[in-house]
Amino acid sequence: MPLLGRTQSAELELPAHQCPWTDGPRVVRPLGVFVATLAVRAGQWSGVAVFPTLPEMKTLLRSLGVCLLLGAGVAAGEPSGEESCQEPCGARTRQLAGHTYVFPILQQSAFVTSHVGIREGLALYHIPDVPVNDLQPLDVTLTGIQQTLDLSLSITDWLGVAGYGRATIITGTNADGLLSSGATVDLLGQVGGVVRLLRSERSGTQVSVRANFGYDKGREITLLPLINAIIETPQVTVGDLINGSLGQFLFVPSEETTANGGVYAAQTLGRMFSLQGSVLAEYAWQKRKPFDRFVGNRFEQKTHAVRFFFALAAALDLYPTTSVPVAVMGEYLFRTGRQEEFGRPDRTLKDSSLGLSVYYSGRANLQLGLGAVTVLNGEPQQGYGDEGSQRSSGAPTLSYGQLILRYIW
């Protein structure tokens, strides 16, 4: 009985034994073949009480050396389950039916993930026809910077918590911009939870619900009310502006507390394509504290707002089929609702946002890219017309770009 003939396979298939990491029969490597064959030969030798000859011993030693080399190569080429899972395991929470999803800019996702991310952005804000007393209306252009830090932690594969913090500073680019709209400093935080309702690898569908609480605190820096007060007090001096009550017109503190909840869905359309959508409802409690020049103190204005958001995002990832590590995403967001105005009729909200982003998709646990968003038909800004009457500007346009970096583990 030869050990290994030239036409014999270097592997033996043992159907009776199942391997823990596969669903098929166990495959025995060359070292196992050698041991099994050696045992058979030992039985033959013991049965006939004959020791192996010198040529047979040489053959056995050569076979042992070859088997040890082959076994070492196989062991080196097959990493353990834990090692081979390092990068994919960190991203499997955002993979569905063979497709790796990209987190959108204009909405949250349906996935329960653990990740940390930062977003650095530059904004351009254009406001047409801003009323400035009895002067000709101005077209104002503002610029700003924005920094966002977001964190998400998955408690189980279907339950997680998430939150983010954002700081935004917008200032006028010229004297007209600073005079009409001033500068705004805004701090925003939000925290909430996500619960996965459905996940189907077969259909490539996932559905989740999210609920969040947010707090927005800012301070508007507006020069226009101050100018109106100066006009009505012609004897004012520079010292009065710095030390007196007129300086209070420069700063208008504002706060907003929000509660929202929505349904989020993701659908895989092959290895390259995917869709994400959401429907969100939000209620806001708002406070604003302008300065009353007659009373000589600030007074509080309380308003409320009800908002509804409808978002859709489509993504194309070239990496799975072309090995080009580029993913492209297009987004659309529509917002509507009702905004209560202090001392004026309520206003209907109606604006749209368009987004386009490009990402590096070569690593499944890393999201790195650039995104751009344009907000159309934004909320008009309030100004002063003739004799101090309040008037609204034209519909503003907000455009901003972001550098996005997220790590998923």
Tab-separated table of C-alpha atoms in Angstrom:
chain	number	residue	atom	x	y	z
A	1	MET	CA	0.000	0.000	0.000
A	2	PRO	CA	1.808	3.152	-1.118
A	3	LEU	CA	1.690	6.258	1.017
A	4	LEU	CA	0.823	8.836	-1.658
A	5	GLY	CA	0.688	7.984	-5.325
A	6	ARG	CA	1.063	10.585	-8.070
A	7	THR	CA	-2.618	10.380	-8.929
A	8	GLN	CA	-3.854	10.407	-5.354
A	9	SER	CA	-5.365	13.568	-3.822
A	10	ALA	CA	-3.447	15.424	-1.135
A	11	GLU	CA	-6.693	15.804	0.854
A	12	LEU	CA	-9.164	13.318	2.275
A	13	GLU	CA	-12.860	14.065	2.696
A	14	LEU	CA	-14.470	12.644	5.813
A	15	PRO	CA	-18.253	13.048	5.552
A	16	ALA	CA	-18.860	11.689	9.029
A	17	HIS	CA	-17.206	14.644	10.750
A	18	GLN	CA	-18.433	18.219	10.412
A	19	CYS	CA	-16.157	21.233	10.635
A	20	PRO	CA	-17.215	23.972	13.110
A	21	TRP	CA	-16.559	26.806	10.630
A	22	THR	CA	-18.329	25.270	7.582
A	23	ASP	CA	-21.515	23.417	6.826
A	24	GLY	CA	-19.781	20.828	4.608
A	25	PRO	CA	-17.770	17.689	5.283
A	26	ARG	CA	-14.481	17.931	7.051
A	27	VAL	CA	-11.359	18.249	4.883
A	28	VAL	CA	-8.210	16.639	6.225
A	29	ARG	CA	-4.918	18.274	5.184
A	30	PRO	CA	-1.753	16.345	4.068
A	31	LEU	CA	-0.459	16.038	7.606
A	32	GLY	CA	-3.613	14.192	8.583
A	33	VAL	CA	-3.229	11.916	5.564
A	34	PHE	CA	0.305	11.059	6.665
A	35	VAL	CA	-0.751	10.283	10.241
A	36	ALA	CA	-3.663	8.132	9.090
A	37	THR	CA	-1.479	6.276	6.629
A	38	LEU	CA	1.238	5.777	9.236
A	39	ALA	CA	-1.323	4.270	11.607
A	40	VAL	CA	-2.465	1.830	8.922
A	41	ARG	CA	1.137	0.825	8.211
A	42	ALA	CA	1.772	0.403	11.920
A	43	GLY	CA	-1.172	-1.937	12.151
A	44	GLN	CA	0.128	-3.925	9.230
A	45	TRP	CA	3.612	-4.130	10.722
A	46	SER	CA	2.306	-5.152	14.142
A	47	GLY	CA	0.036	-7.780	12.575
A	48	VAL	CA	2.873	-9.520	10.816
A	49	ALA	CA	5.587	-8.656	13.367
A	50	VAL	CA	7.842	-7.219	10.654
A	51	PHE	CA	9.746	-3.927	11.008
A	52	PRO	CA	9.907	-1.491	8.065
A	53	THR	CA	12.834	-1.695	5.778
A	54	LEU	CA	15.407	1.080	5.313
A	55	PRO	CA	13.889	2.326	2.011
A	56	GLU	CA	10.465	2.454	3.648
A	57	MET	CA	11.896	4.461	6.553
A	58	LYS	CA	13.469	6.953	4.130
A	59	THR	CA	10.154	7.289	2.317
A	60	LEU	CA	8.355	7.933	5.586
A	61	LEU	CA	10.846	10.635	6.646
A	62	ARG	CA	10.637	12.409	3.276
A	63	SER	CA	6.828	12.316	3.441
A	64	LEU	CA	6.914	13.697	6.967
A	65	GLY	CA	9.091	16.651	5.864
A	66	VAL	CA	6.822	17.464	2.907
A	67	CYS	CA	3.704	17.235	5.056
A	68	LEU	CA	5.166	19.513	7.712
A	69	LEU	CA	6.001	22.144	5.073
A	70	LEU	CA	2.551	21.907	3.490
A	71	GLY	CA	0.857	22.064	6.869
A	72	ALA	CA	2.829	25.169	7.844
A	73	GLY	CA	1.889	26.856	4.558
A	74	VAL	CA	-1.775	26.063	5.037
A	75	ALA	CA	-1.705	27.343	8.613
A	76	ALA	CA	-0.043	30.590	7.526
A	77	GLY	CA	-2.519	31.114	4.688
A	78	GLU	CA	-5.629	30.553	6.822
A	79	PRO	CA	-5.955	33.223	9.543
A	80	SER	CA	-8.146	32.603	12.505
A	81	GLY	CA	-11.786	33.627	12.414
A	82	GLU	CA	-11.101	36.547	14.756
A	83	GLU	CA	-8.196	37.886	12.681
A	84	SER	CA	-9.976	37.606	9.326
A	85	CYS	CA	-12.968	39.467	10.755
A	86	GLN	CA	-11.160	42.541	12.018
A	87	GLU	CA	-12.033	45.009	9.251
A	88	PRO	CA	-15.325	43.566	7.929
A	89	CYS	CA	-16.740	42.998	11.428
A	90	GLY	CA	-16.503	46.680	12.236
A	91	ALA	CA	-18.581	47.534	9.175
A	92	ARG	CA	-21.104	44.695	9.090
A	93	THR	CA	-23.556	46.843	11.020
A	94	ARG	CA	-23.916	49.069	7.936
A	95	GLN	CA	-23.769	46.239	5.380
A	96	LEU	CA	-26.882	44.611	3.994
A	97	ALA	CA	-27.220	41.967	1.274
A	98	GLY	CA	-23.605	42.454	0.149
A	99	HIS	CA	-23.779	46.274	-0.045
A	100	THR	CA	-21.944	48.706	2.234
A	101	TYR	CA	-24.088	51.744	3.000
A	102	VAL	CA	-22.936	55.348	3.236
A	103	PHE	CA	-24.303	57.576	6.003
A	104	PRO	CA	-26.286	60.470	4.464
A	105	ILE	CA	-25.790	64.163	5.269
A	106	LEU	CA	-29.430	65.302	5.314
A	107	GLN	CA	-30.849	62.480	7.449
A	108	GLN	CA	-29.888	59.799	9.933
A	109	SER	CA	-29.619	56.173	8.864
A	110	ALA	CA	-31.614	53.035	9.617
A	111	PHE	CA	-28.546	51.186	10.937
A	112	VAL	CA	-27.557	50.490	14.528
A	113	THR	CA	-23.817	51.182	14.521
A	114	SER	CA	-20.912	52.094	16.762
A	115	HIS	CA	-18.976	54.943	15.186
A	116	VAL	CA	-17.377	58.312	15.816
A	117	GLY	CA	-17.178	61.076	13.259
A	118	ILE	CA	-16.272	64.693	12.628
A	119	ARG	CA	-17.524	67.103	9.980
A	120	GLU	CA	-15.866	70.383	9.068
A	121	GLY	CA	-17.858	72.744	6.912
A	122	LEU	CA	-17.883	76.140	5.204
A	123	ALA	CA	-21.174	77.929	4.481
A	124	LEU	CA	-22.328	80.678	2.114
A	125	TYR	CA	-25.624	82.383	2.982
A	126	HIS	CA	-27.283	84.753	0.499
A	127	ILE	CA	-30.284	86.887	1.532
A	128	PRO	CA	-31.918	89.058	-1.147
A	129	ASP	CA	-33.851	92.287	-0.537
A	130	VAL	CA	-33.079	92.833	3.132
A	131	PRO	CA	-35.075	95.872	4.422
A	132	VAL	CA	-32.958	98.567	6.112
A	133	ASN	CA	-35.220	101.387	7.340
A	134	ASP	CA	-35.972	103.807	4.513
A	135	LEU	CA	-32.827	102.854	2.571
A	136	GLN	CA	-32.722	100.809	-0.590
A	137	PRO	CA	-33.076	97.052	0.181
A	138	LEU	CA	-29.762	95.217	0.237
A	139	ASP	CA	-28.600	91.848	-1.036
A	140	VAL	CA	-26.578	90.389	1.820
A	141	THR	CA	-23.983	87.622	1.607
A	142	LEU	CA	-22.804	85.902	4.786
A	143	THR	CA	-20.121	83.285	5.329
A	144	GLY	CA	-19.569	80.906	8.197
A	145	ILE	CA	-17.846	77.842	9.554
A	146	GLN	CA	-19.368	74.769	11.136
A	147	GLN	CA	-17.897	71.923	13.187
A	148	THR	CA	-19.819	68.777	14.121
A	149	LEU	CA	-18.892	65.795	16.284
A	150	ASP	CA	-21.177	62.747	16.242
A	151	LEU	CA	-21.041	59.525	18.248
A	152	SER	CA	-23.130	56.360	18.052
A	153	LEU	CA	-22.986	53.266	20.274
A	154	SER	CA	-24.784	49.978	19.626
A	155	ILE	CA	-25.994	48.282	22.805
A	156	THR	CA	-27.223	45.204	20.931
A	157	ASP	CA	-27.566	44.468	17.239
A	158	TRP	CA	-31.070	46.021	17.325
A	159	LEU	CA	-30.736	48.796	19.942
A	160	GLY	CA	-28.403	51.782	20.132
A	161	VAL	CA	-27.916	55.368	21.276
A	162	ALA	CA	-26.589	58.285	19.249
A	163	GLY	CA	-25.877	61.964	19.628
A	164	TYR	CA	-24.030	64.884	18.112
A	165	GLY	CA	-22.850	68.392	18.929
A	166	ARG	CA	-22.475	71.266	16.485
A	167	ALA	CA	-21.017	74.757	16.610
A	168	THR	CA	-21.816	77.301	13.886
A	169	ILE	CA	-20.518	80.829	13.415
A	170	ILE	CA	-21.890	83.032	10.621
A	171	THR	CA	-20.619	86.564	10.019
A	172	GLY	CA	-21.146	89.239	7.389
A	173	THR	CA	-18.663	89.386	4.547
A	174	ASN	CA	-18.981	93.160	4.178
A	175	ALA	CA	-20.442	96.199	5.914
A	176	ASP	CA	-23.858	95.590	4.385
A	177	GLY	CA	-23.927	92.040	5.655
A	178	LEU	CA	-22.940	93.006	9.199
A	179	LEU	CA	-25.335	95.947	9.260
A	180	SER	CA	-28.377	94.061	8.042
A	181	SER	CA	-28.047	90.591	9.498
A	182	GLY	CA	-25.116	90.807	11.899
A	183	ALA	CA	-23.483	87.595	13.053
A	184	THR	CA	-24.880	84.498	14.711
A	185	VAL	CA	-23.182	82.119	17.115
A	186	ASP	CA	-25.079	78.869	17.486
A	187	LEU	CA	-24.486	75.745	19.641
A	188	LEU	CA	-26.623	72.675	19.017
A	189	GLY	CA	-26.748	69.294	20.743
A	190	GLN	CA	-28.950	66.254	20.211
A	191	VAL	CA	-29.185	62.821	21.815
A	192	GLY	CA	-31.532	59.932	21.159
A	193	GLY	CA	-32.024	56.227	20.546
A	194	VAL	CA	-32.572	53.870	17.635
A	195	VAL	CA	-34.490	50.578	17.551
A	196	ARG	CA	-34.286	48.210	14.608
A	197	LEU	CA	-37.676	46.802	13.614
A	198	LEU	CA	-36.817	44.740	10.538
A	199	ARG	CA	-33.703	43.362	8.865
A	200	SER	CA	-33.865	40.987	5.902
A	201	GLU	CA	-30.704	39.850	4.143
A	202	ARG	CA	-32.829	38.086	1.569
A	203	SER	CA	-34.721	41.176	0.405
A	204	GLY	CA	-31.991	43.654	1.392
A	205	THR	CA	-34.322	45.693	3.608
A	206	GLN	CA	-33.861	47.301	7.018
A	207	VAL	CA	-36.341	49.486	8.934
A	208	SER	CA	-35.696	51.340	12.204
A	209	VAL	CA	-37.271	54.033	14.353
A	210	ARG	CA	-35.461	56.908	16.064
A	211	ALA	CA	-36.414	59.383	18.786
A	212	ASN	CA	-34.290	62.415	19.731
A	213	PHE	CA	-34.199	65.370	22.074
A	214	GLY	CA	-32.262	68.465	21.087
A	215	TYR	CA	-31.232	71.816	22.538
A	216	ASP	CA	-30.133	74.814	20.517
A	217	LYS	CA	-28.682	77.890	22.200
A	218	GLY	CA	-27.407	80.917	20.366
A	219	ARG	CA	-26.924	84.646	20.484
A	220	GLU	CA	-27.753	86.838	17.559
A	221	ILE	CA	-25.584	89.903	17.045
A	222	THR	CA	-27.752	92.451	15.229
A	223	LEU	CA	-26.828	96.066	14.589
A	224	LEU	CA	-30.048	97.166	12.934
A	225	PRO	CA	-32.150	97.570	16.124
A	226	LEU	CA	-29.259	99.482	17.654
A	227	ILE	CA	-29.173	101.846	14.695
A	228	ASN	CA	-32.909	102.463	15.019
A	229	ALA	CA	-32.436	103.305	18.698
A	230	ILE	CA	-29.586	105.688	17.879
A	231	ILE	CA	-31.739	107.464	15.284
A	232	GLU	CA	-34.460	107.969	17.866
A	233	THR	CA	-31.889	109.212	20.432
A	234	PRO	CA	-29.747	111.737	18.524
A	235	GLN	CA	-27.911	112.949	21.678
A	236	VAL	CA	-26.320	109.540	22.316
A	237	THR	CA	-22.532	109.421	22.709
A	238	VAL	CA	-19.943	106.692	22.244
A	239	GLY	CA	-19.792	106.260	26.018
A	240	ASP	CA	-23.522	105.673	26.108
A	241	LEU	CA	-23.149	102.970	23.451
A	242	ILE	CA	-20.478	101.136	25.394
A	243	ASN	CA	-21.725	101.571	28.955
A	244	GLY	CA	-25.410	102.355	28.534
A	245	SER	CA	-28.445	100.260	27.742
A	246	LEU	CA	-28.175	100.849	23.996
A	247	GLY	CA	-25.432	98.232	23.835
A	248	GLN	CA	-28.058	95.639	24.788
A	249	PHE	CA	-29.473	95.871	21.260
A	250	LEU	CA	-26.381	94.185	19.896
A	251	PHE	CA	-27.135	90.782	21.455
A	252	VAL	CA	-30.403	88.841	21.291
A	253	PRO	CA	-30.217	85.499	23.184
A	254	SER	CA	-32.264	82.671	21.699
A	255	GLU	CA	-33.038	79.076	22.705
A	256	GLU	CA	-34.862	76.146	21.140
A	257	THR	CA	-35.748	72.761	22.614
A	258	THR	CA	-36.903	70.044	20.233
A	259	ALA	CA	-38.389	66.559	20.396
A	260	ASN	CA	-38.633	64.466	17.258
A	261	GLY	CA	-39.228	60.940	16.062
A	262	GLY	CA	-39.253	59.178	12.736
A	263	VAL	CA	-39.083	56.020	10.660
A	264	TYR	CA	-35.938	55.206	8.658
A	265	ALA	CA	-35.552	52.605	5.907
A	266	ALA	CA	-32.722	51.211	3.767
A	267	GLN	CA	-33.075	49.109	0.601
A	268	THR	CA	-30.289	47.316	-1.257
A	269	LEU	CA	-30.586	47.229	-5.047
A	270	GLY	CA	-27.628	44.994	-5.854
A	271	ARG	CA	-24.021	45.239	-4.694
A	272	MET	CA	-23.579	48.716	-6.203
A	273	PHE	CA	-26.884	50.541	-5.590
A	274	SER	CA	-28.935	51.422	-2.515
A	275	LEU	CA	-31.712	53.733	-1.339
A	276	GLN	CA	-32.307	55.310	2.070
A	277	GLY	CA	-35.386	57.253	3.135
A	278	SER	CA	-37.017	58.684	6.242
A	279	VAL	CA	-40.075	60.509	7.550
A	280	LEU	CA	-39.578	62.672	10.663
A	281	ALA	CA	-41.903	64.821	12.797
A	282	GLU	CA	-40.567	67.482	15.184
A	283	TYR	CA	-41.974	69.888	17.754
A	284	ALA	CA	-39.973	72.908	18.948
A	285	TRP	CA	-40.248	75.209	21.974
A	286	GLN	CA	-38.557	78.538	21.231
A	287	LYS	CA	-37.453	81.515	23.324
A	288	ARG	CA	-36.029	84.848	22.228
A	289	LYS	CA	-35.052	87.772	24.456
A	290	PRO	CA	-34.789	91.083	22.586
A	291	PHE	CA	-34.132	94.353	24.400
A	292	ASP	CA	-37.002	96.773	25.033
A	293	ARG	CA	-35.717	100.343	24.914
A	294	PHE	CA	-38.833	101.703	26.638
A	295	VAL	CA	-38.690	99.374	29.632
A	296	GLY	CA	-34.893	99.306	29.706
A	297	ASN	CA	-34.702	95.532	30.025
A	298	ARG	CA	-35.055	92.344	28.033
A	299	PHE	CA	-38.399	90.650	27.572
A	300	GLU	CA	-39.077	87.047	26.611
A	301	GLN	CA	-40.807	85.990	23.436
A	302	LYS	CA	-42.093	82.385	23.429
A	303	THR	CA	-43.099	80.659	20.239
A	304	HIS	CA	-43.576	77.135	18.955
A	305	ALA	CA	-43.011	75.300	15.697
A	306	VAL	CA	-44.176	72.023	14.161
A	307	ARG	CA	-41.977	70.598	11.410
A	308	PHE	CA	-42.109	67.573	9.105
A	309	PHE	CA	-39.108	66.234	7.171
A	310	PHE	CA	-39.167	63.893	4.163
A	311	ALA	CA	-35.766	62.675	2.954
A	312	LEU	CA	-34.463	60.360	0.237
A	313	ALA	CA	-30.870	59.356	-0.617
A	314	ALA	CA	-29.524	57.215	-3.475
A	315	ALA	CA	-25.978	55.806	-3.534
A	316	LEU	CA	-23.739	54.200	-6.144
A	317	ASP	CA	-20.619	52.315	-4.998
A	318	LEU	CA	-18.169	51.361	-7.750
A	319	TYR	CA	-15.834	49.325	-5.543
A	320	PRO	CA	-17.625	45.912	-5.445
A	321	THR	CA	-17.547	45.381	-9.229
A	322	THR	CA	-14.828	47.662	-10.615
A	323	SER	CA	-12.343	47.814	-7.677
A	324	VAL	CA	-12.466	51.617	-7.967
A	325	PRO	CA	-12.903	52.801	-4.340
A	326	VAL	CA	-15.412	55.587	-5.044
A	327	ALA	CA	-19.010	55.960	-3.872
A	328	VAL	CA	-21.383	58.751	-4.929
A	329	MET	CA	-24.566	59.798	-3.116
A	330	GLY	CA	-27.344	62.182	-4.105
A	331	GLU	CA	-29.848	63.448	-1.505
A	332	TYR	CA	-33.106	65.382	-1.299
A	333	LEU	CA	-34.852	66.797	1.788
A	334	PHE	CA	-38.210	68.548	1.938
A	335	ARG	CA	-39.309	70.404	5.072
A	336	THR	CA	-42.760	71.738	5.825
A	337	GLY	CA	-44.709	72.749	8.923
A	338	ARG	CA	-45.940	75.743	10.861
A	339	GLN	CA	-43.883	78.446	12.586
A	340	GLU	CA	-45.515	80.645	15.210
A	341	GLU	CA	-44.541	84.322	15.036
A	342	PHE	CA	-44.600	86.719	17.984
A	343	GLY	CA	-47.168	89.436	17.348
A	344	ARG	CA	-47.720	88.322	13.753
A	345	PRO	CA	-49.646	85.586	11.892
A	346	ASP	CA	-48.148	82.108	11.841
A	347	ARG	CA	-45.946	81.265	8.897
A	348	THR	CA	-45.950	78.100	6.785
A	349	LEU	CA	-42.567	76.431	6.396
A	350	LYS	CA	-41.666	75.161	2.967
A	351	ASP	CA	-38.072	74.625	1.865
A	352	SER	CA	-36.031	72.002	0.034
A	353	SER	CA	-32.414	70.851	0.228
A	354	LEU	CA	-30.269	69.138	-2.385
A	355	GLY	CA	-27.066	67.279	-1.532
A	356	LEU	CA	-24.259	65.590	-3.461
A	357	SER	CA	-21.275	63.791	-1.906
A	358	VAL	CA	-18.314	61.660	-2.996
A	359	TYR	CA	-16.643	59.127	-0.682
A	360	TYR	CA	-13.655	56.802	-0.563
A	361	SER	CA	-15.112	53.285	-0.253
A	362	GLY	CA	-11.972	51.157	-0.196
A	363	ARG	CA	-12.305	50.393	3.535
A	364	ALA	CA	-15.606	49.178	4.871
A	365	ASN	CA	-15.033	50.545	8.388
A	366	LEU	CA	-14.049	54.048	7.212
A	367	GLN	CA	-16.166	56.781	5.662
A	368	LEU	CA	-14.137	59.637	4.184
A	369	GLY	CA	-15.503	62.113	1.683
A	370	LEU	CA	-16.630	65.557	0.592
A	371	GLY	CA	-20.223	66.748	0.473
A	372	ALA	CA	-22.086	69.837	-0.752
A	373	VAL	CA	-25.637	70.976	0.120
A	374	THR	CA	-27.866	73.764	-1.163
A	375	VAL	CA	-30.992	74.872	0.730
A	376	LEU	CA	-33.645	76.483	-1.445
A	377	ASN	CA	-36.568	78.693	-0.372
A	378	GLY	CA	-35.307	79.189	3.181
A	379	GLU	CA	-36.984	81.181	5.926
A	380	PRO	CA	-37.001	84.963	5.216
A	381	GLN	CA	-35.093	87.213	7.578
A	382	GLN	CA	-36.843	90.005	9.434
A	383	GLY	CA	-35.817	93.631	9.096
A	384	TYR	CA	-37.185	97.146	9.559
A	385	GLY	CA	-38.925	99.143	6.891
A	386	ASP	CA	-40.202	102.717	6.941
A	387	GLU	CA	-40.893	104.166	10.400
A	388	GLY	CA	-39.566	101.046	12.102
A	389	SER	CA	-42.191	98.644	10.737
A	390	GLN	CA	-41.079	95.013	10.463
A	391	ARG	CA	-40.658	93.587	7.005
A	392	SER	CA	-39.363	90.309	5.569
A	393	SER	CA	-36.522	89.769	3.154
A	394	GLY	CA	-36.589	87.602	0.079
A	395	ALA	CA	-36.125	83.837	0.232
A	396	PRO	CA	-32.539	83.084	1.363
A	397	THR	CA	-30.276	80.475	-0.203
A	398	LEU	CA	-27.848	78.529	1.976
A	399	SER	CA	-24.987	76.518	0.448
A	400	TYR	CA	-22.304	74.670	2.366
A	401	GLY	CA	-19.593	72.085	1.879
A	402	GLN	CA	-18.320	69.499	4.354
A	403	LEU	CA	-15.300	67.298	4.909
A	404	ILE	CA	-16.646	64.096	6.471
A	405	LEU	CA	-14.664	61.513	8.422
A	406	ARG	CA	-16.198	58.572	10.319
A	407	TYR	CA	-14.722	55.409	11.805
A	408	ILE	CA	-16.990	52.393	12.413
A	409	TRP	CA	-15.987	49.645	14.819
